[in-house]
Structure formats: structure tokens, C-alpha cells
Amino acid sequence: MTERVVLAYSGGLDTSVAIGWIAEETGAEVIAVAVDVGQGGEDLDVIRKRALACGAVEAEVADAKDEFADEYCLPAIKANALYMDRYPLVSALSRPTIVKHLVAAAAKHGASIVAHGCTGKGNDQVRFEAGIQALGPHLKCIAPVRDYAMTRDKAIAFAEKANLPIATTKKSPYSIDQNVFGRAVETGFLEDIWNAPIEDIYEYTSNPATPREADEVVISFKEGVPVAIDGKPVTVLQAIQQLNERAGAQGIGRIDMVEDRLVGIKSREVYEAPGAIALIAAHSELESVTVERELARYKRQVEQRWSELVYDGLWFSPLKRALDGFINEANRHVTGDIRMTLHGGRAVVTGRKSEESLYDFNLATYDSGDTFDQSKAQGFIDIFALSAKIAAKRDLAGGA
């Protein structure tokens, strides 16, 4: 029986060439699988037909936008997930979504190998293969660019020789990955970290320096889930899409950073994630009102570890699953409204309202009606500072 390979297919030059390249290298039949996570571009049926025209024996396409938003972006919002305190895991979140569909297709079509178009230098190869091994430990993984030296010039030559129905014009100087949660841009002149980004590289966001009217928005959450924008019910996908448009129009969500890749190198990345940044900012602010202090302090540690696990491709790991349980419990009372002003590249919180609020006006006020018993403060301070006071006496006596 002929071996079968499931290929993560984008419809572009590299993965179109990979269909025939894999067949030549392995003698296997190739099943192409394209997953729509809100990256835009061509119609899914056009992509499916191209895969078949490029030699795939089967081609599947999946509209996974809602799945991506509900099962991958939402947990990131609940976790206030920002890798290195800045990056909202745009690409890292989409990979396990795609992996799930690849492994399902492998089971359906009797494939023993799963292939992807990543290089041997980046994070995505790890995210794909760690995810595939977690969901299908019997499956083998291959990457034509990495394993079979399928360079860009060789891919163009292969496509022209085979007369594949795909454009082979000069590639953009940038490497771009995008989905509904954001957009990542790297390589080209950006590899010199002294070079500033230029406006031409941005698509999801307008120039924040351009004068425009501010936009006020109210985002409503229920147990950490965004459920309404300005009082109108939304799905998670709709919340991201609407805030991509509104926050993006105000230049919000631009990130230029040098990040620590999993493979051990530092890489300059430029991101646009207007909806993600606005939602995380609003969610985090609502937590400050509704989450008890010690839980909030510990959750911040969990958020960092959760973000690292997802960035490193360990979405399906036991620790990630266990931390999900903690994060969901921590979001149990994160219900209410956050008012924000979107303007000049910033999403600024201006109001908070929640029936689950832990903010007590009568305890917080300094005016008449204050119910905080200040007479107890002195004794509290004496006990709280006692250990440090005893240590200080010892150190002074010893001349330290």
C-alpha cells in the first residue's frame, strides 16, 4: 500500500511545490489540508482546487475561524497572555489549531506522515511537531524546506518546470504570518535592529500619529469571556474582528521587539494585534476589580508560564492543561463592563463596572462615611514589620 502524507497547505508557492517535492522524495501520496484561522486572502475552494492541480490526491479545507477564536484566542485572553510581557502569541496560537486538523486528516486518510512548510530555524517547526506528537504519537513529521533542502530558488524552478498553477514572481522581502488575532512581520530590512519599521509593512493598523477623533468603546465580559461590544452581543470571533477594526483604526497594537526564540536565537519581530491588545487590556483591568489580591498575584505568575508554554509549542502538554483549569477558575468572577478610549495608538481604560466587584467605596473613600477602622492600622503594621525589625536590630548590633 502506498504511504500517505498529510501536508499543512497554505496555497502559496512553497507548500504548492512541496506536494510534488514530497512525492518525489518519498514516493508517497499527498493529502493537502488548508485551515482558515482568519488569515484572509484567497477563497478556500480556490486553494483546495489548486492543491489538487499541484498533484495532491486529496485536498481538505476547514473554516476554523470560530474554533480558533473560542478554543485558542479566548484562553489567551483569559490568561492575559503576553510572551515577554509584550507579544500576544499571534502565530503560536494558530499552530495547535492547524495541528488538530492535520492529525484528524491523517486518521481519516490513513496517513503515517505529517508535513509542514517550516524552516529549521524558527519556532513553528517545534509548534507543529510537538503538537503532532502529542495528538498522534505514532505519526512521523517531515519538513521539505528543512529536511530536503527545498530552497526558494529550487521551489521556483520546480514550479516552472512542472508548470504548476502558482505565481513564481519575486517573493516579498518580508516573511508574514497572519490570522484574526494578529499579524507578524519579519526578515528583510527589519533584520537590522537599528532600522525603524516603515508604514508600508502595516496592514491591520493605521498610523497612530495621524490626527483623528478618539473612539470610546465598552467591552462586556462574562466569566472572562467577551460577550458584548457597546451593549450588542458578540461571539469571541466578532469581538476580535470588531476591535481589530476599531482599535486598528487608532493605531493600537503595534509591537516592535527583539524576542527570545525557542531555538536559542534572538529575532526581531514586528507585530500588529489591535483586537488582541485591546481585549487583553480590558480583561486585565476587569480582573483588577473582581479578583482577590492573593489569587491575582499568583495568577500573574501562571500567566507568564502559560505564555511560555504556548510560545514553545506545548499547547497540548499536561502542564498547559492543568494551568488552563486554574485560569478558568480564576476567571469565575471576571464579569462586568470596561469602558476604554481608543486613540493615538493606546487603549486607555476610563471606567469599570461589575456586580462581582471587590471594590468597596465606603472602605476606599477618604471622605465622611469611611468605614475603614484606621485605629487598627498601627497594630497591623507592628506585627507585619516585626521580622524585619528584629533582623535590623541584629544587623545593627553586629555592625553590618
mmCIF file of C-alpha atoms in Angstrom:
data_model
loop_
_atom_site.group_PDB
_atom_site.id
_atom_site.type_symbol
_atom_site.label_atom_id
_atom_site.label_comp_id
_atom_site.label_asym_id
_atom_site.label_seq_id
_atom_site.Cartn_x
_atom_site.Cartn_y
_atom_site.Cartn_z
ATOM 1 C CA MET A 1 0.000 0.000 0.000
ATOM 2 C CA THR A 2 1.319 3.446 -0.951
ATOM 3 C CA GLU A 3 2.312 5.604 2.013
ATOM 4 C CA ARG A 4 0.330 8.796 2.552
ATOM 5 C CA VAL A 5 1.467 12.198 3.791
ATOM 6 C CA VAL A 6 -0.793 14.943 5.150
ATOM 7 C CA LEU A 7 0.610 18.384 4.296
ATOM 8 C CA ALA A 8 -0.249 21.657 6.030
ATOM 9 C CA TYR A 9 -1.177 23.621 2.908
ATOM 10 C CA SER A 10 -1.397 27.409 2.583
ATOM 11 C CA GLY A 11 -1.943 27.720 -1.153
ATOM 12 C CA GLY A 12 1.310 29.621 -1.673
ATOM 13 C CA LEU A 13 4.391 28.727 -3.688
ATOM 14 C CA ASP A 14 6.311 26.774 -1.065
ATOM 15 C CA THR A 15 3.552 24.409 0.023
ATOM 16 C CA SER A 16 2.282 24.014 -3.561
ATOM 17 C CA VAL A 17 5.735 22.892 -4.645
ATOM 18 C CA ALA A 18 6.019 20.734 -1.530
ATOM 19 C CA ILE A 19 3.223 18.480 -2.820
ATOM 20 C CA GLY A 20 5.289 17.256 -5.773
ATOM 21 C CA TRP A 21 8.578 17.552 -3.912
ATOM 22 C CA ILE A 22 7.395 15.217 -1.141
ATOM 23 C CA ALA A 23 6.007 12.769 -3.708
ATOM 24 C CA GLU A 24 9.375 12.636 -5.469
ATOM 25 C CA GLU A 25 11.412 12.303 -2.270
ATOM 26 C CA THR A 26 9.220 9.713 -0.546
ATOM 27 C CA GLY A 27 7.069 8.072 -3.224
ATOM 28 C CA ALA A 28 4.054 8.859 -1.027
ATOM 29 C CA GLU A 29 0.663 10.260 -1.928
ATOM 30 C CA VAL A 30 -0.002 13.740 -0.541
ATOM 31 C CA ILE A 31 -3.200 14.966 1.098
ATOM 32 C CA ALA A 32 -3.303 18.765 1.371
ATOM 33 C CA VAL A 33 -5.069 20.338 4.356
ATOM 34 C CA ALA A 34 -5.750 24.094 4.476
ATOM 35 C CA VAL A 35 -7.122 25.681 7.654
ATOM 36 C CA ASP A 36 -8.692 29.136 7.726
ATOM 37 C CA VAL A 37 -7.851 30.887 11.018
ATOM 38 C CA GLY A 38 -8.820 34.306 9.711
ATOM 39 C CA GLN A 39 -5.703 34.983 7.643
ATOM 40 C CA GLY A 40 -7.722 36.402 4.749
ATOM 41 C CA GLY A 41 -6.574 36.015 1.168
ATOM 42 C CA GLU A 42 -7.963 33.551 -1.330
ATOM 43 C CA ASP A 43 -11.221 31.623 -1.135
ATOM 44 C CA LEU A 44 -10.850 28.202 0.461
ATOM 45 C CA ASP A 45 -12.311 26.429 -2.570
ATOM 46 C CA VAL A 46 -9.735 28.108 -4.830
ATOM 47 C CA ILE A 47 -6.989 26.864 -2.530
ATOM 48 C CA ARG A 48 -8.460 23.343 -2.494
ATOM 49 C CA LYS A 49 -8.588 23.186 -6.303
ATOM 50 C CA ARG A 50 -5.012 24.456 -6.561
ATOM 51 C CA ALA A 51 -3.776 21.716 -4.246
ATOM 52 C CA LEU A 52 -5.389 19.094 -6.476
ATOM 53 C CA ALA A 53 -3.953 20.742 -9.588
ATOM 54 C CA CYS A 54 -0.491 20.645 -7.979
ATOM 55 C CA GLY A 55 -0.723 16.867 -7.510
ATOM 56 C CA ALA A 56 -2.465 16.224 -4.203
ATOM 57 C CA VAL A 57 -4.583 13.050 -4.255
ATOM 58 C CA GLU A 58 -6.979 14.624 -1.755
ATOM 59 C CA ALA A 59 -7.475 18.185 -0.518
ATOM 60 C CA GLU A 60 -9.392 19.332 2.531
ATOM 61 C CA VAL A 61 -10.206 22.853 3.672
ATOM 62 C CA ALA A 62 -11.605 23.910 7.036
ATOM 63 C CA ASP A 63 -13.178 27.171 8.129
ATOM 64 C CA ALA A 64 -11.797 27.203 11.680
ATOM 65 C CA LYS A 65 -12.194 30.899 12.488
ATOM 66 C CA ASP A 66 -14.744 30.420 15.264
ATOM 67 C CA GLU A 67 -12.892 27.376 16.581
ATOM 68 C CA PHE A 68 -9.651 29.359 16.646
ATOM 69 C CA ALA A 69 -11.305 32.263 18.460
ATOM 70 C CA ASP A 70 -13.226 30.156 21.010
ATOM 71 C CA GLU A 71 -10.683 27.427 21.792
ATOM 72 C CA TYR A 72 -7.337 29.189 21.334
ATOM 73 C CA CYS A 73 -7.654 33.001 21.399
ATOM 74 C CA LEU A 74 -10.129 33.045 24.297
ATOM 75 C CA PRO A 75 -7.857 31.088 26.673
ATOM 76 C CA ALA A 76 -5.093 33.577 25.799
ATOM 77 C CA ILE A 77 -7.380 36.499 26.677
ATOM 78 C CA LYS A 78 -8.333 34.838 29.973
ATOM 79 C CA ALA A 79 -4.626 34.342 30.677
ATOM 80 C CA ASN A 80 -3.700 37.935 29.691
ATOM 81 C CA ALA A 81 -1.094 36.091 27.659
ATOM 82 C CA LEU A 82 1.842 38.234 26.543
ATOM 83 C CA TYR A 83 5.126 36.456 25.854
ATOM 84 C CA MET A 84 7.994 38.545 27.243
ATOM 85 C CA ASP A 85 5.243 40.877 28.525
ATOM 86 C CA ARG A 86 4.558 42.126 25.004
ATOM 87 C CA TYR A 87 3.712 39.543 22.332
ATOM 88 C CA PRO A 88 0.107 38.203 22.315
ATOM 89 C CA LEU A 89 1.118 34.845 20.798
ATOM 90 C CA VAL A 90 -0.400 35.524 17.377
ATOM 91 C CA SER A 91 1.328 32.707 15.452
ATOM 92 C CA ALA A 92 1.813 30.408 18.435
ATOM 93 C CA LEU A 93 -1.959 30.176 18.971
ATOM 94 C CA SER A 94 -2.769 29.272 15.367
ATOM 95 C CA ARG A 95 -0.367 26.316 15.144
ATOM 96 C CA PRO A 96 -2.188 23.948 17.543
ATOM 97 C CA THR A 97 -5.448 24.803 15.737
ATOM 98 C CA ILE A 98 -3.916 23.662 12.451
ATOM 99 C CA VAL A 99 -2.234 20.661 14.081
ATOM 100 C CA LYS A 100 -5.572 19.368 15.340
ATOM 101 C CA HIS A 101 -6.943 19.342 11.780
ATOM 102 C CA LEU A 102 -3.768 17.745 10.368
ATOM 103 C CA VAL A 103 -3.876 14.867 12.845
ATOM 104 C CA ALA A 104 -7.598 14.335 12.214
ATOM 105 C CA ALA A 105 -6.940 14.227 8.458
ATOM 106 C CA ALA A 106 -4.120 11.725 8.958
ATOM 107 C CA ALA A 107 -6.504 9.407 10.819
ATOM 108 C CA LYS A 108 -9.222 9.857 8.201
ATOM 109 C CA HIS A 109 -6.974 9.163 5.210
ATOM 110 C CA GLY A 110 -4.691 6.543 6.744
ATOM 111 C CA ALA A 111 -1.581 8.720 6.561
ATOM 112 C CA SER A 112 1.514 7.880 8.588
ATOM 113 C CA ILE A 113 3.391 11.154 7.971
ATOM 114 C CA VAL A 114 2.513 14.813 8.532
ATOM 115 C CA ALA A 115 4.448 17.545 6.707
ATOM 116 C CA HIS A 116 4.740 21.301 7.137
ATOM 117 C CA GLY A 117 6.494 24.158 5.370
ATOM 118 C CA CYS A 118 8.620 25.495 8.227
ATOM 119 C CA THR A 119 12.362 26.071 8.177
ATOM 120 C CA GLY A 120 14.785 24.548 10.665
ATOM 121 C CA LYS A 121 15.485 27.915 12.238
ATOM 122 C CA GLY A 122 12.203 29.065 13.719
ATOM 123 C CA ASN A 123 9.669 28.307 16.417
ATOM 124 C CA ASP A 124 6.917 26.979 14.182
ATOM 125 C CA GLN A 125 8.639 23.691 13.344
ATOM 126 C CA VAL A 126 8.606 22.915 17.063
ATOM 127 C CA ARG A 127 4.992 24.004 17.491
ATOM 128 C CA PHE A 128 3.830 21.803 14.636
ATOM 129 C CA GLU A 129 5.843 18.736 15.522
ATOM 130 C CA ALA A 130 5.407 18.880 19.307
ATOM 131 C CA GLY A 131 1.662 19.232 18.757
ATOM 132 C CA ILE A 132 1.543 16.391 16.231
ATOM 133 C CA GLN A 133 3.480 14.105 18.575
ATOM 134 C CA ALA A 134 1.132 14.960 21.440
ATOM 135 C CA LEU A 135 -2.030 14.184 19.444
ATOM 136 C CA GLY A 136 -0.635 11.446 17.200
ATOM 137 C CA PRO A 137 2.482 9.919 18.762
ATOM 138 C CA HIS A 138 2.585 7.259 16.018
ATOM 139 C CA LEU A 139 2.933 9.875 13.265
ATOM 140 C CA LYS A 140 6.222 10.861 11.637
ATOM 141 C CA CYS A 141 6.931 14.520 10.793
ATOM 142 C CA ILE A 142 8.819 15.913 7.818
ATOM 143 C CA ALA A 143 9.609 19.442 6.632
ATOM 144 C CA PRO A 144 10.726 19.704 2.973
ATOM 145 C CA VAL A 145 12.448 23.076 3.418
ATOM 146 C CA ARG A 146 14.432 21.745 6.374
ATOM 147 C CA ASP A 147 14.795 18.051 5.564
ATOM 148 C CA TYR A 148 15.061 18.016 1.751
ATOM 149 C CA ALA A 149 16.795 21.379 1.123
ATOM 150 C CA MET A 150 13.791 22.842 -0.688
ATOM 151 C CA THR A 151 15.164 26.370 -1.008
ATOM 152 C CA ARG A 152 13.189 29.234 -2.514
ATOM 153 C CA ASP A 153 15.087 29.265 -5.819
ATOM 154 C CA LYS A 154 14.711 25.489 -6.151
ATOM 155 C CA ALA A 155 10.994 25.788 -5.410
ATOM 156 C CA ILE A 156 10.574 28.388 -8.172
ATOM 157 C CA ALA A 157 12.491 26.216 -10.640
ATOM 158 C CA PHE A 158 10.404 23.166 -9.670
ATOM 159 C CA ALA A 159 7.143 25.080 -10.133
ATOM 160 C CA GLU A 160 8.161 26.407 -13.547
ATOM 161 C CA LYS A 161 9.377 23.019 -14.756
ATOM 162 C CA ALA A 162 6.197 21.279 -13.600
ATOM 163 C CA ASN A 163 4.036 24.167 -14.872
ATOM 164 C CA LEU A 164 2.272 24.408 -11.529
ATOM 165 C CA PRO A 165 -0.696 26.823 -11.328
ATOM 166 C CA ILE A 166 1.012 29.151 -8.860
ATOM 167 C CA ALA A 167 2.730 32.534 -9.220
ATOM 168 C CA THR A 168 6.537 32.358 -9.060
ATOM 169 C CA THR A 169 7.238 36.069 -9.035
ATOM 170 C CA LYS A 170 9.816 37.511 -6.673
ATOM 171 C CA LYS A 171 8.892 36.974 -3.043
ATOM 172 C CA SER A 172 8.077 39.849 -0.727
ATOM 173 C CA PRO A 173 11.168 40.933 1.224
ATOM 174 C CA TYR A 174 9.236 40.144 4.405
ATOM 175 C CA SER A 175 8.079 36.919 5.976
ATOM 176 C CA ILE A 176 4.462 37.449 7.023
ATOM 177 C CA ASP A 177 2.125 35.296 9.077
ATOM 178 C CA GLN A 178 -1.345 36.468 9.945
ATOM 179 C CA ASN A 179 -4.658 35.365 11.373
ATOM 180 C CA VAL A 180 -7.640 37.025 13.003
ATOM 181 C CA PHE A 181 -5.722 37.556 16.271
ATOM 182 C CA GLY A 182 -2.892 39.490 14.641
ATOM 183 C CA ARG A 183 -0.129 39.763 12.102
ATOM 184 C CA ALA A 184 3.614 39.043 12.289
ATOM 185 C CA VAL A 185 6.257 40.583 10.018
ATOM 186 C CA GLU A 186 9.956 39.696 9.958
ATOM 187 C CA THR A 187 13.089 39.479 7.764
ATOM 188 C CA GLY A 188 14.149 41.913 5.072
ATOM 189 C CA PHE A 189 15.485 45.254 6.281
ATOM 190 C CA LEU A 190 13.951 44.547 9.705
ATOM 191 C CA GLU A 191 16.799 42.113 10.409
ATOM 192 C CA ASP A 192 18.958 45.153 11.121
ATOM 193 C CA ILE A 193 17.595 46.026 14.539
ATOM 194 C CA TRP A 194 18.677 49.671 14.153
ATOM 195 C CA ASN A 195 16.256 50.126 11.241
ATOM 196 C CA ALA A 196 12.879 51.555 12.204
ATOM 197 C CA PRO A 197 9.728 49.958 10.774
ATOM 198 C CA ILE A 198 8.161 51.817 7.841
ATOM 199 C CA GLU A 199 4.426 52.395 7.358
ATOM 200 C CA ASP A 200 4.336 50.070 4.338
ATOM 201 C CA ILE A 201 4.726 46.964 6.486
ATOM 202 C CA TYR A 202 1.473 47.528 8.387
ATOM 203 C CA GLU A 203 -1.957 46.326 7.265
ATOM 204 C CA TYR A 204 -4.036 45.802 10.417
ATOM 205 C CA THR A 205 -3.280 49.225 11.916
ATOM 206 C CA SER A 206 -3.330 52.856 10.787
ATOM 207 C CA ASN A 207 -0.580 55.318 11.672
ATOM 208 C CA PRO A 208 -1.198 56.293 15.326
ATOM 209 C CA ALA A 209 0.352 59.726 14.710
ATOM 210 C CA THR A 210 -2.361 60.724 12.215
ATOM 211 C CA PRO A 211 -4.859 63.144 13.840
ATOM 212 C CA ARG A 212 -8.324 61.627 14.247
ATOM 213 C CA GLU A 213 -11.254 61.591 16.640
ATOM 214 C CA ALA A 214 -10.992 59.280 19.652
ATOM 215 C CA ASP A 215 -13.222 56.203 19.787
ATOM 216 C CA GLU A 216 -14.912 55.185 23.056
ATOM 217 C CA VAL A 217 -15.898 51.549 23.459
ATOM 218 C CA VAL A 218 -17.491 49.485 26.236
ATOM 219 C CA ILE A 219 -16.455 45.821 26.359
ATOM 220 C CA SER A 220 -18.588 43.448 28.431
ATOM 221 C CA PHE A 221 -17.289 40.182 29.862
ATOM 222 C CA LYS A 222 -18.934 37.190 31.497
ATOM 223 C CA GLU A 223 -16.577 34.908 33.433
ATOM 224 C CA GLY A 224 -13.675 36.242 31.378
ATOM 225 C CA VAL A 225 -15.404 35.843 28.008
ATOM 226 C CA PRO A 226 -16.068 38.967 25.903
ATOM 227 C CA VAL A 227 -19.825 38.832 25.263
ATOM 228 C CA ALA A 228 -20.799 42.336 24.097
ATOM 229 C CA ILE A 229 -19.373 45.458 22.460
ATOM 230 C CA ASP A 230 -21.212 48.674 23.307
ATOM 231 C CA GLY A 231 -24.071 46.576 24.651
ATOM 232 C CA LYS A 232 -24.514 44.497 21.481
ATOM 233 C CA PRO A 233 -23.942 40.728 21.898
ATOM 234 C CA VAL A 234 -20.916 39.289 20.086
ATOM 235 C CA THR A 235 -19.165 35.966 19.690
ATOM 236 C CA VAL A 236 -15.480 35.831 20.605
ATOM 237 C CA LEU A 237 -14.612 35.963 16.909
ATOM 238 C CA GLN A 238 -16.825 39.012 16.393
ATOM 239 C CA ALA A 239 -15.294 40.750 19.413
ATOM 240 C CA ILE A 240 -11.801 40.262 17.962
ATOM 241 C CA GLN A 241 -12.876 41.321 14.470
ATOM 242 C CA GLN A 242 -14.705 44.458 15.628
ATOM 243 C CA LEU A 243 -11.832 45.545 17.846
ATOM 244 C CA ASN A 244 -9.328 44.779 15.101
ATOM 245 C CA GLU A 245 -11.194 47.338 13.024
ATOM 246 C CA ARG A 246 -11.797 49.963 15.722
ATOM 247 C CA ALA A 247 -8.518 49.676 17.628
ATOM 248 C CA GLY A 248 -6.611 49.182 14.378
ATOM 249 C CA ALA A 249 -8.038 52.435 13.030
ATOM 250 C CA GLN A 250 -6.457 54.172 16.046
ATOM 251 C CA GLY A 251 -3.031 52.546 15.507
ATOM 252 C CA ILE A 252 -3.333 50.305 18.581
ATOM 253 C CA GLY A 253 -1.460 47.020 18.828
ATOM 254 C CA ARG A 254 1.818 47.751 17.060
ATOM 255 C CA ILE A 255 4.714 45.885 18.680
ATOM 256 C CA ASP A 256 8.370 46.067 17.607
ATOM 257 C CA MET A 257 10.531 43.746 19.690
ATOM 258 C CA VAL A 258 13.578 41.519 19.805
ATOM 259 C CA GLU A 259 12.300 38.242 21.201
ATOM 260 C CA ASP A 260 13.910 35.096 22.528
ATOM 261 C CA ARG A 261 13.142 32.262 20.149
ATOM 262 C CA LEU A 262 12.793 28.734 21.414
ATOM 263 C CA VAL A 263 15.715 27.592 19.242
ATOM 264 C CA GLY A 264 18.073 29.849 21.202
ATOM 265 C CA ILE A 265 18.496 32.878 18.966
ATOM 266 C CA LYS A 266 17.131 36.397 19.292
ATOM 267 C CA SER A 267 14.863 37.551 16.479
ATOM 268 C CA ARG A 268 13.467 40.973 15.583
ATOM 269 C CA GLU A 269 9.699 40.789 15.059
ATOM 270 C CA VAL A 270 7.065 43.396 14.257
ATOM 271 C CA TYR A 271 3.508 42.545 15.230
ATOM 272 C CA GLU A 272 0.083 44.078 14.772
ATOM 273 C CA ALA A 273 -2.619 42.842 17.122
ATOM 274 C CA PRO A 274 -5.162 45.612 17.713
ATOM 275 C CA GLY A 275 -8.077 43.435 18.838
ATOM 276 C CA ALA A 276 -5.898 41.198 20.974
ATOM 277 C CA ILE A 277 -4.211 44.090 22.771
ATOM 278 C CA ALA A 278 -7.500 45.912 23.413
ATOM 279 C CA LEU A 279 -9.208 42.772 24.736
ATOM 280 C CA ILE A 280 -6.308 41.761 26.969
ATOM 281 C CA ALA A 281 -6.056 45.300 28.368
ATOM 282 C CA ALA A 282 -9.794 45.357 29.126
ATOM 283 C CA HIS A 283 -9.813 41.861 30.608
ATOM 284 C CA SER A 284 -6.804 42.558 32.805
ATOM 285 C CA GLU A 285 -8.440 45.727 34.121
ATOM 286 C CA LEU A 286 -11.665 43.905 34.958
ATOM 287 C CA GLU A 287 -9.627 41.316 36.863
ATOM 288 C CA SER A 288 -8.125 44.111 38.949
ATOM 289 C CA VAL A 289 -11.661 44.888 40.146
ATOM 290 C CA THR A 290 -13.031 41.356 40.574
ATOM 291 C CA VAL A 291 -10.139 39.047 41.514
ATOM 292 C CA GLU A 292 -8.954 38.748 45.129
ATOM 293 C CA ARG A 293 -5.427 40.003 45.808
ATOM 294 C CA GLU A 294 -3.586 36.748 46.537
ATOM 295 C CA LEU A 295 -5.265 34.967 43.624
ATOM 296 C CA ALA A 296 -4.376 37.882 41.334
ATOM 297 C CA ARG A 297 -0.741 37.830 42.467
ATOM 298 C CA TYR A 298 -0.400 34.113 41.839
ATOM 299 C CA LYS A 299 -2.247 34.313 38.527
ATOM 300 C CA ARG A 300 0.366 36.720 37.210
ATOM 301 C CA GLN A 301 2.993 34.014 37.711
ATOM 302 C CA VAL A 302 0.765 31.462 35.995
ATOM 303 C CA GLU A 303 0.161 33.842 33.079
ATOM 304 C CA GLN A 304 3.869 34.107 32.379
ATOM 305 C CA ARG A 305 4.399 30.341 32.475
ATOM 306 C CA TRP A 306 1.280 29.721 30.379
ATOM 307 C CA SER A 307 2.547 32.164 27.757
ATOM 308 C CA GLU A 308 5.956 30.486 27.668
ATOM 309 C CA LEU A 309 4.414 27.037 27.233
ATOM 310 C CA VAL A 310 2.242 28.204 24.341
ATOM 311 C CA TYR A 311 5.109 30.100 22.704
ATOM 312 C CA ASP A 312 7.274 26.979 23.000
ATOM 313 C CA GLY A 313 4.702 24.781 21.241
ATOM 314 C CA LEU A 314 3.451 22.902 24.292
ATOM 315 C CA TRP A 315 -0.244 23.696 23.896
ATOM 316 C CA PHE A 316 -1.233 20.049 24.350
ATOM 317 C CA SER A 317 1.103 19.392 27.305
ATOM 318 C CA PRO A 318 -0.098 18.194 30.741
ATOM 319 C CA LEU A 319 1.151 21.363 32.464
ATOM 320 C CA LYS A 320 -0.659 23.630 29.991
ATOM 321 C CA ARG A 321 -3.906 21.693 30.536
ATOM 322 C CA ALA A 322 -3.515 21.935 34.311
ATOM 323 C CA LEU A 323 -2.870 25.686 34.150
ATOM 324 C CA ASP A 324 -5.990 26.070 31.995
ATOM 325 C CA GLY A 325 -8.007 24.734 34.910
ATOM 326 C CA PHE A 326 -6.505 27.310 37.252
ATOM 327 C CA ILE A 327 -7.057 30.157 34.784
ATOM 328 C CA ASN A 328 -10.709 29.210 34.221
ATOM 329 C CA GLU A 329 -11.317 29.110 37.982
ATOM 330 C CA ALA A 330 -9.601 32.487 38.391
ATOM 331 C CA ASN A 331 -11.981 33.925 35.772
ATOM 332 C CA ARG A 332 -15.131 32.756 37.576
ATOM 333 C CA HIS A 333 -15.972 36.266 38.820
ATOM 334 C CA VAL A 334 -14.498 38.268 35.912
ATOM 335 C CA THR A 335 -17.859 39.638 34.824
ATOM 336 C CA GLY A 336 -18.657 43.259 34.074
ATOM 337 C CA ASP A 337 -18.018 46.203 31.761
ATOM 338 C CA ILE A 338 -14.853 48.094 30.889
ATOM 339 C CA ARG A 339 -15.007 51.465 29.145
ATOM 340 C CA MET A 340 -11.960 52.359 27.035
ATOM 341 C CA THR A 341 -10.845 55.289 24.928
ATOM 342 C CA LEU A 342 -9.076 54.188 21.748
ATOM 343 C CA HIS A 343 -6.816 56.931 20.457
ATOM 344 C CA GLY A 344 -3.263 57.698 19.389
ATOM 345 C CA GLY A 345 -2.061 54.101 19.497
ATOM 346 C CA ARG A 346 -3.329 53.476 23.041
ATOM 347 C CA ALA A 347 -6.309 51.734 24.590
ATOM 348 C CA VAL A 348 -6.895 53.611 27.841
ATOM 349 C CA VAL A 349 -9.358 52.342 30.443
ATOM 350 C CA THR A 350 -11.647 55.113 31.727
ATOM 351 C CA GLY A 351 -14.364 53.175 33.560
ATOM 352 C CA ARG A 352 -15.082 49.892 35.323
ATOM 353 C CA LYS A 353 -18.410 48.379 36.398
ATOM 354 C CA SER A 354 -19.154 44.924 37.829
ATOM 355 C CA GLU A 355 -21.709 43.243 40.072
ATOM 356 C CA GLU A 356 -18.814 40.959 41.084
ATOM 357 C CA SER A 357 -16.648 43.914 42.108
ATOM 358 C CA LEU A 358 -14.482 43.687 45.235
ATOM 359 C CA TYR A 359 -14.109 47.464 45.274
ATOM 360 C CA ASP A 360 -15.962 48.856 48.302
ATOM 361 C CA PHE A 361 -16.473 52.620 48.021
ATOM 362 C CA ASN A 362 -17.099 53.012 51.761
ATOM 363 C CA LEU A 363 -13.803 51.310 52.584
ATOM 364 C CA ALA A 364 -11.861 53.173 49.896
ATOM 365 C CA THR A 365 -13.165 56.720 50.423
ATOM 366 C CA TYR A 366 -11.288 59.338 52.441
ATOM 367 C CA ASP A 367 -14.450 61.401 52.886
ATOM 368 C CA SER A 368 -17.117 61.130 55.578
ATOM 369 C CA GLY A 369 -18.767 57.734 55.617
ATOM 370 C CA ASP A 370 -15.414 55.963 55.643
ATOM 371 C CA THR A 371 -15.956 52.506 57.201
ATOM 372 C CA PHE A 372 -12.257 51.550 57.335
ATOM 373 C CA ASP A 373 -11.203 51.320 61.005
ATOM 374 C CA GLN A 374 -7.909 53.223 60.934
ATOM 375 C CA SER A 375 -7.335 52.631 64.651
ATOM 376 C CA LYS A 376 -6.295 49.045 63.826
ATOM 377 C CA ALA A 377 -3.593 50.064 61.378
ATOM 378 C CA GLN A 378 -0.803 50.685 63.936
ATOM 379 C CA GLY A 379 -1.039 47.201 65.441
ATOM 380 C CA PHE A 380 -1.169 45.638 61.971
ATOM 381 C CA ILE A 381 1.996 47.478 60.935
ATOM 382 C CA ASP A 382 3.840 46.472 64.115
ATOM 383 C CA ILE A 383 3.138 42.776 63.529
ATOM 384 C CA PHE A 384 3.682 42.944 59.775
ATOM 385 C CA ALA A 385 7.108 44.609 60.130
ATOM 386 C CA LEU A 386 8.224 42.639 63.201
ATOM 387 C CA SER A 387 10.518 40.126 61.490
ATOM 388 C CA ALA A 388 12.317 42.865 59.542
ATOM 389 C CA LYS A 389 12.642 44.930 62.735
ATOM 390 C CA ILE A 390 14.231 42.022 64.651
ATOM 391 C CA ALA A 391 16.673 41.373 61.794
ATOM 392 C CA ALA A 392 17.594 45.067 61.628
ATOM 393 C CA LYS A 393 18.416 45.107 65.364
ATOM 394 C CA ARG A 394 20.694 42.107 64.917
ATOM 395 C CA ASP A 395 22.458 43.642 61.937
ATOM 396 C CA LEU A 396 22.997 46.974 63.685
ATOM 397 C CA ALA A 397 24.346 45.245 66.787
ATOM 398 C CA GLY A 398 26.794 43.288 64.629
ATOM 399 C CA GLY A 399 27.901 46.347 62.685
ATOM 400 C CA ALA A 400 26.501 45.028 59.422
#
